[in-house]
Amino acid sequence: MDNLDYGIISNCKSAALISKTGSLDWCCMPNFDSSAMFAKILDERKGGSFEILIDDEYDIKQEYLWETNILSTVFNNGKDSFQLIDFMPRYPREDGSYYAPPDVIRFFRLISGEPKFSIKYDPKLDFAREKTYSEHKGEYIKSFTKEGKYDSAYFYSSFNLNDILESNEITLTGNAYCLVGYHEKLVEQSLDRSYLKFQRTKVYWMNWSDKTTRYTHYGNEIMRSALVLKALSYKKSGAVLAAATTSLPETIGEERNWDYRFCWIRDASMVIKVMAGLGHIKSAKDFLQFILDIIPNKDEKIQIMYGINGEKELTEHILTHLDGYKESKPVRTGNAAYIQKQNDIYGILMEVIYQQFLMFETSLENSEALWTVVRGIVMIVEENWKKPDKGIWELRTEDRHFVFSKLLCWVAVDRAIKIGEVLRMGINDTKWKALREEIYQDIYTNGWNEEKQAYTQYYGSSDLDASTLLMQSYGFIEADDPRFVSTVQATEKELCEDGLMYRYKNNDDFGKPTSSFTICTFWLIDSLYKIGEKKKARKMFDQLLSYSNHLGLFSEDIDFKTKRLLGNFPQAYSHLALIETAANFSKGIATEGMIFQD
């Protein structure tokens, strides 16, 4: 496929991607960050897939079942037709816990005639590092590895298992099912059992959506984005992944390929604010608790990112045996960016703590612990804010005095002062206010380029950077301040191309960027709206929405020329920004029972 025409299904523990032709091309089990058992998206020959093979007479239509993360793909040749329903089970038990096994269920519903197709069931366990063997075991097919790291998967179906192993033609004469699971099942699997799981999962997602704040405009787009965020939420810890995939390139044929199946602290404040605004208070609190749980002791370094269970070491490995998406190498697992020094992380973390005090009740014990963290962060900022770092874009070249990093150091001190006011502490007030003013004046003087009439990427630079568009959002500058208006206009002029934004245009580790970073276009739209160019902002927003895939999903990047989606997929940050931007154009109408517990 020439685009990322995939739908995501998830049970908040793991996820899978299904192509618009019904091929399961990506799935990691048992968790989001586990090794892949299907990875055709990263290597069409060796990656492994679970495909429905039909002749060319069939038309295919794919969509999500209404307000769910259940995918429907209908095959129709005019006479014979059937519906393929893909989902990962998730629904509440009577004791309040959730049934969410590492399973993908594919339910075949006969619509008319006698459709004929074959199934290509070709798992490649552990990223296809070693050969995968599949054997008929009576009630199921077991796939396993013999060499290297042992891994296994189990396939259950109402179809003849020999027909599956041999990819024989199948005639659908009634409803049927297939189940791919990480664990061997202890109870007999059946069509009725799979259908019941489907109905219960459907009810779960519809209940979740029903408790989501409704908007008068762009309601469907907001809802789909909210469901994407939920799909990328790891229920066990509360973490939210940046994306479900690894190594989908920012540009075809280049090396900008990263593993995004981790949790970036930078996304935290936006996730919490957006999810709480949508009425999903429990999800927001769970993610906030994840962030608070990984805050280190007084003398320990804060990382920019963590594993979904709070892992600190995310060692990067290159899978040389895989060709990569459209032959874009390398394929990576892990992400070496976790060791980078980024001074903006302190401001992000302080913003999260500030939201804790504003949104949620906090016990005296927790308040005291958080106040210790707040004071510790201010000390770190005081010692480090004048130092260069890698910046928001995690550049792997020399450290620089990035304006965004300085801005977030200012945010850290500003929010610390406000937290002190909330707690009525008044501690270090005078000293902290002086530090805040010092950082402000430093940015005001050194971050501004008089010739460009804009805040630039780093001190002394004439290069512009989309991250400066966030200066107003963080409260550093007012929307009607001539400096902000000028920065927005200059940044649009230099970085916007045909309605899409570069992050920056200057060379980085791999040369000049050649694709648009989707969230930056949302930032520009927000900024234009705030400085009064509302009609222009609305037009750009509608144009940007048209670049989503057939299901309304966005990845990290968009190609300037072809408008194809690029980068890891689906991207949480892109959908967070979509929700925030759409909310600017609409008035929220809360549903009954707005507080939801999952």
PDB file of C-alpha atoms in Angstrom, residues 99-355:
ATOM      1  CA  TYR A  99     -11.163  -9.440  30.691  1.00  0.00           C
ATOM      2  CA  ALA A 100      -8.468  -8.402  28.222  1.00  0.00           C
ATOM      3  CA  PRO A 101      -6.421 -11.395  27.068  1.00  0.00           C
ATOM      4  CA  PRO A 102      -3.652 -11.074  24.448  1.00  0.00           C
ATOM      5  CA  ASP A 103      -5.969 -12.295  21.682  1.00  0.00           C
ATOM      6  CA  VAL A 104      -7.085 -11.109  18.263  1.00  0.00           C
ATOM      7  CA  ILE A 105     -10.502 -12.417  17.196  1.00  0.00           C
ATOM      8  CA  ARG A 106     -11.559 -12.306  13.556  1.00  0.00           C
ATOM      9  CA  PHE A 107     -15.301 -12.943  13.219  1.00  0.00           C
ATOM     10  CA  PHE A 108     -16.620 -13.814   9.754  1.00  0.00           C
ATOM     11  CA  ARG A 109     -20.290 -12.911   9.221  1.00  0.00           C
ATOM     12  CA  LEU A 110     -21.982 -14.277   6.108  1.00  0.00           C
ATOM     13  CA  ILE A 111     -24.075 -11.611   4.369  1.00  0.00           C
ATOM     14  CA  SER A 112     -25.103 -13.270   1.116  1.00  0.00           C
ATOM     15  CA  GLY A 113     -24.255 -16.051  -1.320  1.00  0.00           C
ATOM     16  CA  GLU A 114     -21.313 -18.383  -0.833  1.00  0.00           C
ATOM     17  CA  PRO A 115     -18.159 -16.264  -0.661  1.00  0.00           C
ATOM     18  CA  LYS A 116     -14.902 -18.017  -1.469  1.00  0.00           C
ATOM     19  CA  PHE A 117     -11.494 -17.049  -0.147  1.00  0.00           C
ATOM     20  CA  SER A 118      -8.370 -18.529   1.321  1.00  0.00           C
ATOM     21  CA  ILE A 119      -6.497 -17.573   4.475  1.00  0.00           C
ATOM     22  CA  LYS A 120      -2.782 -16.972   4.615  1.00  0.00           C
ATOM     23  CA  TYR A 121      -1.860 -17.524   8.246  1.00  0.00           C
ATOM     24  CA  ASP A 122       1.847 -16.775   8.458  1.00  0.00           C
ATOM     25  CA  PRO A 123       3.053 -15.694  11.924  1.00  0.00           C
ATOM     26  CA  LYS A 124       6.738 -14.814  12.244  1.00  0.00           C
ATOM     27  CA  LEU A 125       7.459 -14.834  15.960  1.00  0.00           C
ATOM     28  CA  ASP A 126      10.017 -12.598  17.674  1.00  0.00           C
ATOM     29  CA  PHE A 127      10.311 -10.200  14.730  1.00  0.00           C
ATOM     30  CA  ALA A 128      11.155 -13.163  12.437  1.00  0.00           C
ATOM     31  CA  ARG A 129      14.614 -13.440  13.984  1.00  0.00           C
ATOM     32  CA  GLU A 130      14.416 -17.222  13.691  1.00  0.00           C
ATOM     33  CA  LYS A 131      12.219 -19.604  11.709  1.00  0.00           C
ATOM     34  CA  THR A 132       8.647 -20.066  12.959  1.00  0.00           C
ATOM     35  CA  TYR A 133       7.150 -23.575  12.814  1.00  0.00           C
ATOM     36  CA  SER A 134       3.382 -24.190  12.736  1.00  0.00           C
ATOM     37  CA  GLU A 135       1.827 -27.550  13.612  1.00  0.00           C
ATOM     38  CA  HIS A 136      -1.706 -28.953  13.826  1.00  0.00           C
ATOM     39  CA  LYS A 137      -2.292 -29.932  17.464  1.00  0.00           C
ATOM     40  CA  GLY A 138      -5.833 -31.243  17.184  1.00  0.00           C
ATOM     41  CA  GLU A 139      -7.874 -28.386  18.609  1.00  0.00           C
ATOM     42  CA  TYR A 140      -5.531 -25.631  17.534  1.00  0.00           C
ATOM     43  CA  ILE A 141      -2.470 -24.709  15.492  1.00  0.00           C
ATOM     44  CA  LYS A 142       0.620 -24.028  17.538  1.00  0.00           C
ATOM     45  CA  SER A 143       3.314 -21.771  16.082  1.00  0.00           C
ATOM     46  CA  PHE A 144       6.677 -21.731  17.806  1.00  0.00           C
ATOM     47  CA  THR A 145      10.398 -21.137  17.451  1.00  0.00           C
ATOM     48  CA  LYS A 146      13.112 -23.712  18.051  1.00  0.00           C
ATOM     49  CA  GLU A 147      16.239 -21.619  17.750  1.00  0.00           C
ATOM     50  CA  GLY A 148      17.101 -18.470  19.642  1.00  0.00           C
ATOM     51  CA  LYS A 149      14.548 -16.991  22.011  1.00  0.00           C
ATOM     52  CA  TYR A 150      11.570 -19.335  22.463  1.00  0.00           C
ATOM     53  CA  ASP A 151       8.210 -17.880  21.528  1.00  0.00           C
ATOM     54  CA  SER A 152       4.820 -19.359  20.645  1.00  0.00           C
ATOM     55  CA  ALA A 153       1.302 -18.489  19.518  1.00  0.00           C
ATOM     56  CA  TYR A 154      -1.992 -20.395  19.291  1.00  0.00           C
ATOM     57  CA  PHE A 155      -4.602 -20.353  16.547  1.00  0.00           C
ATOM     58  CA  TYR A 156      -8.202 -21.517  17.071  1.00  0.00           C
ATOM     59  CA  SER A 157     -10.939 -21.523  14.439  1.00  0.00           C
ATOM     60  CA  SER A 158     -14.249 -22.998  13.315  1.00  0.00           C
ATOM     61  CA  PHE A 159     -12.622 -23.470   9.895  1.00  0.00           C
ATOM     62  CA  ASN A 160     -10.802 -26.692   9.077  1.00  0.00           C
ATOM     63  CA  LEU A 161      -7.304 -26.228  10.477  1.00  0.00           C
ATOM     64  CA  ASN A 162      -5.687 -28.114   7.599  1.00  0.00           C
ATOM     65  CA  ASP A 163      -7.288 -25.639   5.185  1.00  0.00           C
ATOM     66  CA  ILE A 164      -5.661 -22.862   7.217  1.00  0.00           C
ATOM     67  CA  LEU A 165      -2.202 -24.477   7.251  1.00  0.00           C
ATOM     68  CA  GLU A 166      -2.354 -25.228   3.516  1.00  0.00           C
ATOM     69  CA  SER A 167      -4.122 -21.985   2.484  1.00  0.00           C
ATOM     70  CA  ASN A 168      -6.856 -23.997   0.757  1.00  0.00           C
ATOM     71  CA  GLU A 169      -9.907 -22.282  -0.685  1.00  0.00           C
ATOM     72  CA  ILE A 170     -12.715 -21.905   1.846  1.00  0.00           C
ATOM     73  CA  THR A 171     -16.404 -21.496   1.039  1.00  0.00           C
ATOM     74  CA  LEU A 172     -18.216 -19.500   3.713  1.00  0.00           C
ATOM     75  CA  THR A 173     -21.613 -21.117   4.298  1.00  0.00           C
ATOM     76  CA  GLY A 174     -22.295 -19.548   7.697  1.00  0.00           C
ATOM     77  CA  ASN A 175     -20.654 -17.432  10.370  1.00  0.00           C
ATOM     78  CA  ALA A 176     -17.151 -18.435  11.466  1.00  0.00           C
ATOM     79  CA  TYR A 177     -14.280 -17.243  13.625  1.00  0.00           C
ATOM     80  CA  CYS A 178     -10.519 -17.287  14.012  1.00  0.00           C
ATOM     81  CA  LEU A 179      -8.654 -16.511  17.224  1.00  0.00           C
ATOM     82  CA  VAL A 180      -4.923 -15.843  17.521  1.00  0.00           C
ATOM     83  CA  GLY A 181      -3.690 -15.831  21.094  1.00  0.00           C
ATOM     84  CA  TYR A 182      -0.445 -15.646  23.001  1.00  0.00           C
ATOM     85  CA  HIS A 183      -1.586 -18.284  25.520  1.00  0.00           C
ATOM     86  CA  GLU A 184      -3.035 -21.761  25.078  1.00  0.00           C
ATOM     87  CA  LYS A 185      -6.732 -21.736  25.986  1.00  0.00           C
ATOM     88  CA  LEU A 186      -7.892 -23.762  28.981  1.00  0.00           C
ATOM     89  CA  VAL A 187     -11.551 -23.873  27.905  1.00  0.00           C
ATOM     90  CA  GLU A 188     -12.960 -24.972  24.575  1.00  0.00           C
ATOM     91  CA  GLN A 189     -13.219 -22.207  22.002  1.00  0.00           C
ATOM     92  CA  SER A 190     -16.330 -21.938  19.850  1.00  0.00           C
ATOM     93  CA  LEU A 191     -18.211 -19.675  17.469  1.00  0.00           C
ATOM     94  CA  ASP A 192     -20.734 -18.796  20.181  1.00  0.00           C
ATOM     95  CA  ARG A 193     -17.990 -17.890  22.643  1.00  0.00           C
ATOM     96  CA  SER A 194     -16.282 -15.612  20.101  1.00  0.00           C
ATOM     97  CA  TYR A 195     -19.584 -13.949  19.235  1.00  0.00           C
ATOM     98  CA  LEU A 196     -20.307 -13.296  22.914  1.00  0.00           C
ATOM     99  CA  LYS A 197     -16.835 -11.742  23.329  1.00  0.00           C
ATOM    100  CA  PHE A 198     -17.570  -9.528  20.333  1.00  0.00           C
ATOM    101  CA  GLN A 199     -20.854  -8.292  21.768  1.00  0.00           C
ATOM    102  CA  ARG A 200     -19.386  -7.650  25.204  1.00  0.00           C
ATOM    103  CA  THR A 201     -16.435  -5.796  23.707  1.00  0.00           C
ATOM    104  CA  LYS A 202     -18.770  -3.744  21.536  1.00  0.00           C
ATOM    105  CA  VAL A 203     -20.819  -2.754  24.578  1.00  0.00           C
ATOM    106  CA  TYR A 204     -17.629  -1.819  26.449  1.00  0.00           C
ATOM    107  CA  TRP A 205     -16.456   0.573  23.721  1.00  0.00           C
ATOM    108  CA  MET A 206     -19.898   2.094  23.189  1.00  0.00           C
ATOM    109  CA  ASN A 207     -20.244   2.718  26.938  1.00  0.00           C
ATOM    110  CA  TRP A 208     -16.796   4.336  26.964  1.00  0.00           C
ATOM    111  CA  SER A 209     -17.710   6.585  24.052  1.00  0.00           C
ATOM    112  CA  ASP A 210     -21.057   7.471  25.596  1.00  0.00           C
ATOM    113  CA  LYS A 211     -19.256   9.014  28.544  1.00  0.00           C
ATOM    114  CA  THR A 212     -17.091  11.197  26.304  1.00  0.00           C
ATOM    115  CA  THR A 213     -17.806  14.926  26.142  1.00  0.00           C
ATOM    116  CA  ARG A 214     -19.690  15.798  22.959  1.00  0.00           C
ATOM    117  CA  TYR A 215     -18.851  18.730  20.717  1.00  0.00           C
ATOM    118  CA  THR A 216     -21.097  20.622  18.338  1.00  0.00           C
ATOM    119  CA  HIS A 217     -18.510  20.649  15.539  1.00  0.00           C
ATOM    120  CA  TYR A 218     -16.035  17.964  14.478  1.00  0.00           C
ATOM    121  CA  GLY A 219     -17.690  15.552  16.881  1.00  0.00           C
ATOM    122  CA  ASN A 220     -16.851  12.438  14.867  1.00  0.00           C
ATOM    123  CA  GLU A 221     -13.203  13.438  14.461  1.00  0.00           C
ATOM    124  CA  ILE A 222     -12.880  14.176  18.166  1.00  0.00           C
ATOM    125  CA  MET A 223     -14.482  10.879  19.100  1.00  0.00           C
ATOM    126  CA  ARG A 224     -12.231   8.865  16.791  1.00  0.00           C
ATOM    127  CA  SER A 225      -9.166  10.629  18.182  1.00  0.00           C
ATOM    128  CA  ALA A 226     -10.326   9.946  21.739  1.00  0.00           C
ATOM    129  CA  LEU A 227     -10.720   6.262  20.867  1.00  0.00           C
ATOM    130  CA  VAL A 228      -7.192   6.246  19.427  1.00  0.00           C
ATOM    131  CA  LEU A 229      -5.840   7.661  22.675  1.00  0.00           C
ATOM    132  CA  LYS A 230      -7.709   5.004  24.630  1.00  0.00           C
ATOM    133  CA  ALA A 231      -6.370   2.322  22.279  1.00  0.00           C
ATOM    134  CA  LEU A 232      -2.826   3.519  23.033  1.00  0.00           C
ATOM    135  CA  SER A 233      -3.385   3.500  26.808  1.00  0.00           C
ATOM    136  CA  TYR A 234      -1.694   0.732  28.758  1.00  0.00           C
ATOM    137  CA  LYS A 235      -4.245  -0.036  31.439  1.00  0.00           C
ATOM    138  CA  LYS A 236      -1.861  -1.921  33.730  1.00  0.00           C
ATOM    139  CA  SER A 237       0.285   1.135  34.508  1.00  0.00           C
ATOM    140  CA  GLY A 238      -1.711   4.078  33.166  1.00  0.00           C
ATOM    141  CA  ALA A 239       0.968   4.934  30.586  1.00  0.00           C
ATOM    142  CA  VAL A 240       0.039   6.253  27.143  1.00  0.00           C
ATOM    143  CA  LEU A 241       2.205   5.189  24.210  1.00  0.00           C
ATOM    144  CA  ALA A 242       3.463   7.644  21.631  1.00  0.00           C
ATOM    145  CA  ALA A 243       2.396   5.178  18.913  1.00  0.00           C
ATOM    146  CA  ALA A 244       1.710   1.483  18.383  1.00  0.00           C
ATOM    147  CA  THR A 245       4.624   0.859  16.013  1.00  0.00           C
ATOM    148  CA  THR A 246       8.362   1.021  15.580  1.00  0.00           C
ATOM    149  CA  SER A 247      10.500   2.130  12.646  1.00  0.00           C
ATOM    150  CA  LEU A 248       7.871   3.549  10.311  1.00  0.00           C
ATOM    151  CA  PRO A 249      10.055   6.206   8.632  1.00  0.00           C
ATOM    152  CA  GLU A 250       9.545   9.949   8.673  1.00  0.00           C
ATOM    153  CA  THR A 251      10.662   9.882   5.033  1.00  0.00           C
ATOM    154  CA  ILE A 252      10.729   6.853   2.709  1.00  0.00           C
ATOM    155  CA  GLY A 253      14.264   5.541   2.243  1.00  0.00           C
ATOM    156  CA  GLU A 254      15.806   7.594   5.053  1.00  0.00           C
ATOM    157  CA  GLU A 255      17.146   6.640   8.477  1.00  0.00           C
ATOM    158  CA  ARG A 256      14.714   8.612  10.644  1.00  0.00           C
ATOM    159  CA  ASN A 257      13.149   5.434  12.005  1.00  0.00           C
ATOM    160  CA  TRP A 258      12.416   5.150  15.726  1.00  0.00           C
ATOM    161  CA  ASP A 259      10.620   2.897  18.191  1.00  0.00           C
ATOM    162  CA  TYR A 260       7.643   4.814  19.614  1.00  0.00           C
ATOM    163  CA  ARG A 261       6.121   2.068  21.781  1.00  0.00           C
ATOM    164  CA  PHE A 262       7.124   3.988  24.900  1.00  0.00           C
ATOM    165  CA  CYS A 263       5.845   6.813  27.066  1.00  0.00           C
ATOM    166  CA  TRP A 264       7.257  10.331  26.685  1.00  0.00           C
ATOM    167  CA  ILE A 265       6.915  12.612  29.681  1.00  0.00           C
ATOM    168  CA  ARG A 266       6.478  15.509  27.258  1.00  0.00           C
ATOM    169  CA  ASP A 267       3.096  14.129  26.194  1.00  0.00           C
ATOM    170  CA  ALA A 268       1.911  13.785  29.777  1.00  0.00           C
ATOM    171  CA  SER A 269       0.429  17.194  30.519  1.00  0.00           C
ATOM    172  CA  MET A 270      -1.406  17.264  27.199  1.00  0.00           C
ATOM    173  CA  VAL A 271      -2.810  13.741  27.674  1.00  0.00           C
ATOM    174  CA  ILE A 272      -4.031  14.531  31.177  1.00  0.00           C
ATOM    175  CA  LYS A 273      -5.610  17.830  30.177  1.00  0.00           C
ATOM    176  CA  VAL A 274      -7.314  16.452  27.059  1.00  0.00           C
ATOM    177  CA  MET A 275      -8.599  13.221  28.636  1.00  0.00           C
ATOM    178  CA  ALA A 276      -9.934  15.086  31.664  1.00  0.00           C
ATOM    179  CA  GLY A 277     -11.586  17.585  29.329  1.00  0.00           C
ATOM    180  CA  LEU A 278     -13.265  14.722  27.493  1.00  0.00           C
ATOM    181  CA  GLY A 279     -14.755  13.486  30.768  1.00  0.00           C
ATOM    182  CA  HIS A 280     -12.436  10.519  31.263  1.00  0.00           C
ATOM    183  CA  ILE A 281     -11.177  11.523  34.684  1.00  0.00           C
ATOM    184  CA  LYS A 282     -10.065   8.006  35.608  1.00  0.00           C
ATOM    185  CA  SER A 283      -7.834   7.714  32.532  1.00  0.00           C
ATOM    186  CA  ALA A 284      -6.314  11.103  33.273  1.00  0.00           C
ATOM    187  CA  LYS A 285      -5.691  10.164  36.913  1.00  0.00           C
ATOM    188  CA  ASP A 286      -4.168   6.811  35.937  1.00  0.00           C
ATOM    189  CA  PHE A 287      -1.687   8.467  33.592  1.00  0.00           C
ATOM    190  CA  LEU A 288      -0.905  11.176  36.114  1.00  0.00           C
ATOM    191  CA  GLN A 289      -0.237   8.496  38.728  1.00  0.00           C
ATOM    192  CA  PHE A 290       2.100   6.732  36.290  1.00  0.00           C
ATOM    193  CA  ILE A 291       4.064   9.966  35.929  1.00  0.00           C
ATOM    194  CA  LEU A 292       4.151  10.556  39.669  1.00  0.00           C
ATOM    195  CA  ASP A 293       5.265   6.971  40.320  1.00  0.00           C
ATOM    196  CA  ILE A 294       8.319   7.308  38.092  1.00  0.00           C
ATOM    197  CA  ILE A 295       9.469  10.624  39.510  1.00  0.00           C
ATOM    198  CA  PRO A 296      12.897   9.751  40.887  1.00  0.00           C
ATOM    199  CA  ASN A 297      14.415  10.454  44.258  1.00  0.00           C
ATOM    200  CA  LYS A 298      15.997  13.808  45.007  1.00  0.00           C
ATOM    201  CA  ASP A 299      19.379  12.985  43.509  1.00  0.00           C
ATOM    202  CA  GLU A 300      18.239  10.895  40.530  1.00  0.00           C
ATOM    203  CA  LYS A 301      18.023  12.096  36.940  1.00  0.00           C
ATOM    204  CA  ILE A 302      14.589  12.560  35.352  1.00  0.00           C
ATOM    205  CA  GLN A 303      14.380  10.853  31.973  1.00  0.00           C
ATOM    206  CA  ILE A 304      12.497  12.208  28.974  1.00  0.00           C
ATOM    207  CA  MET A 305      10.821   8.841  28.392  1.00  0.00           C
ATOM    208  CA  TYR A 306      10.138   5.500  30.050  1.00  0.00           C
ATOM    209  CA  GLY A 307       8.901   2.030  29.191  1.00  0.00           C
ATOM    210  CA  ILE A 308       5.182   1.397  29.600  1.00  0.00           C
ATOM    211  CA  ASN A 309       5.811  -0.279  32.965  1.00  0.00           C
ATOM    212  CA  GLY A 310       8.177   2.483  34.045  1.00  0.00           C
ATOM    213  CA  GLU A 311      11.333   0.814  32.686  1.00  0.00           C
ATOM    214  CA  LYS A 312      14.310   3.159  32.655  1.00  0.00           C
ATOM    215  CA  GLU A 313      16.633   1.341  30.258  1.00  0.00           C
ATOM    216  CA  LEU A 314      15.363   1.353  26.675  1.00  0.00           C
ATOM    217  CA  THR A 315      18.490   0.106  24.952  1.00  0.00           C
ATOM    218  CA  GLU A 316      18.335   0.496  21.193  1.00  0.00           C
ATOM    219  CA  HIS A 317      18.876  -2.499  18.925  1.00  0.00           C
ATOM    220  CA  ILE A 318      18.878  -2.714  15.136  1.00  0.00           C
ATOM    221  CA  LEU A 319      17.139  -5.655  13.444  1.00  0.00           C
ATOM    222  CA  THR A 320      19.388  -6.007  10.420  1.00  0.00           C
ATOM    223  CA  HIS A 321      17.447  -8.959   8.968  1.00  0.00           C
ATOM    224  CA  LEU A 322      14.336  -6.853   8.264  1.00  0.00           C
ATOM    225  CA  ASP A 323      14.175  -4.633   5.166  1.00  0.00           C
ATOM    226  CA  GLY A 324      12.032  -1.968   6.818  1.00  0.00           C
ATOM    227  CA  TYR A 325       8.863  -0.219   5.678  1.00  0.00           C
ATOM    228  CA  LYS A 326       9.233   0.336   1.917  1.00  0.00           C
ATOM    229  CA  GLU A 327      12.879  -0.715   2.383  1.00  0.00           C
ATOM    230  CA  SER A 328      13.557   2.132   4.798  1.00  0.00           C
ATOM    231  CA  LYS A 329      16.262   0.873   7.123  1.00  0.00           C
ATOM    232  CA  PRO A 330      17.161   0.463   9.901  1.00  0.00           C
ATOM    233  CA  VAL A 331      14.445  -1.294  11.894  1.00  0.00           C
ATOM    234  CA  ARG A 332      14.955  -0.477  15.572  1.00  0.00           C
ATOM    235  CA  THR A 333      13.690  -1.703  18.910  1.00  0.00           C
ATOM    236  CA  GLY A 334      14.332   0.414  21.966  1.00  0.00           C
ATOM    237  CA  ASN A 335      15.128   4.109  21.762  1.00  0.00           C
ATOM    238  CA  ALA A 336      18.492   5.642  22.621  1.00  0.00           C
ATOM    239  CA  ALA A 337      16.860   9.033  23.179  1.00  0.00           C
ATOM    240  CA  TYR A 338      16.110   7.959  26.762  1.00  0.00           C
ATOM    241  CA  ILE A 339      19.657   8.938  27.764  1.00  0.00           C
ATOM    242  CA  GLN A 340      19.451  12.422  26.263  1.00  0.00           C
ATOM    243  CA  LYS A 341      19.535  15.559  28.353  1.00  0.00           C
ATOM    244  CA  GLN A 342      16.551  17.766  27.602  1.00  0.00           C
ATOM    245  CA  ASN A 343      15.981  20.686  29.926  1.00  0.00           C
ATOM    246  CA  ASP A 344      12.360  21.089  28.818  1.00  0.00           C
ATOM    247  CA  ILE A 345      11.433  17.959  30.767  1.00  0.00           C
ATOM    248  CA  TYR A 346      11.456  19.866  34.068  1.00  0.00           C
ATOM    249  CA  GLY A 347       8.782  22.271  32.886  1.00  0.00           C
ATOM    250  CA  ILE A 348       6.642  19.446  31.537  1.00  0.00           C
ATOM    251  CA  LEU A 349       6.887  17.553  34.820  1.00  0.00           C
ATOM    252  CA  MET A 350       6.074  20.640  36.868  1.00  0.00           C
ATOM    253  CA  GLU A 351       3.047  21.315  34.665  1.00  0.00           C
ATOM    254  CA  VAL A 352       1.839  17.775  35.410  1.00  0.00           C
ATOM    255  CA  ILE A 353       2.243  18.283  39.165  1.00  0.00           C
ATOM    256  CA  TYR A 354       0.452  21.625  38.910  1.00  0.00           C
ATOM    257  CA  GLN A 355      -2.463  19.910  37.159  1.00  0.00           C
TER     258      GLN A 355
END
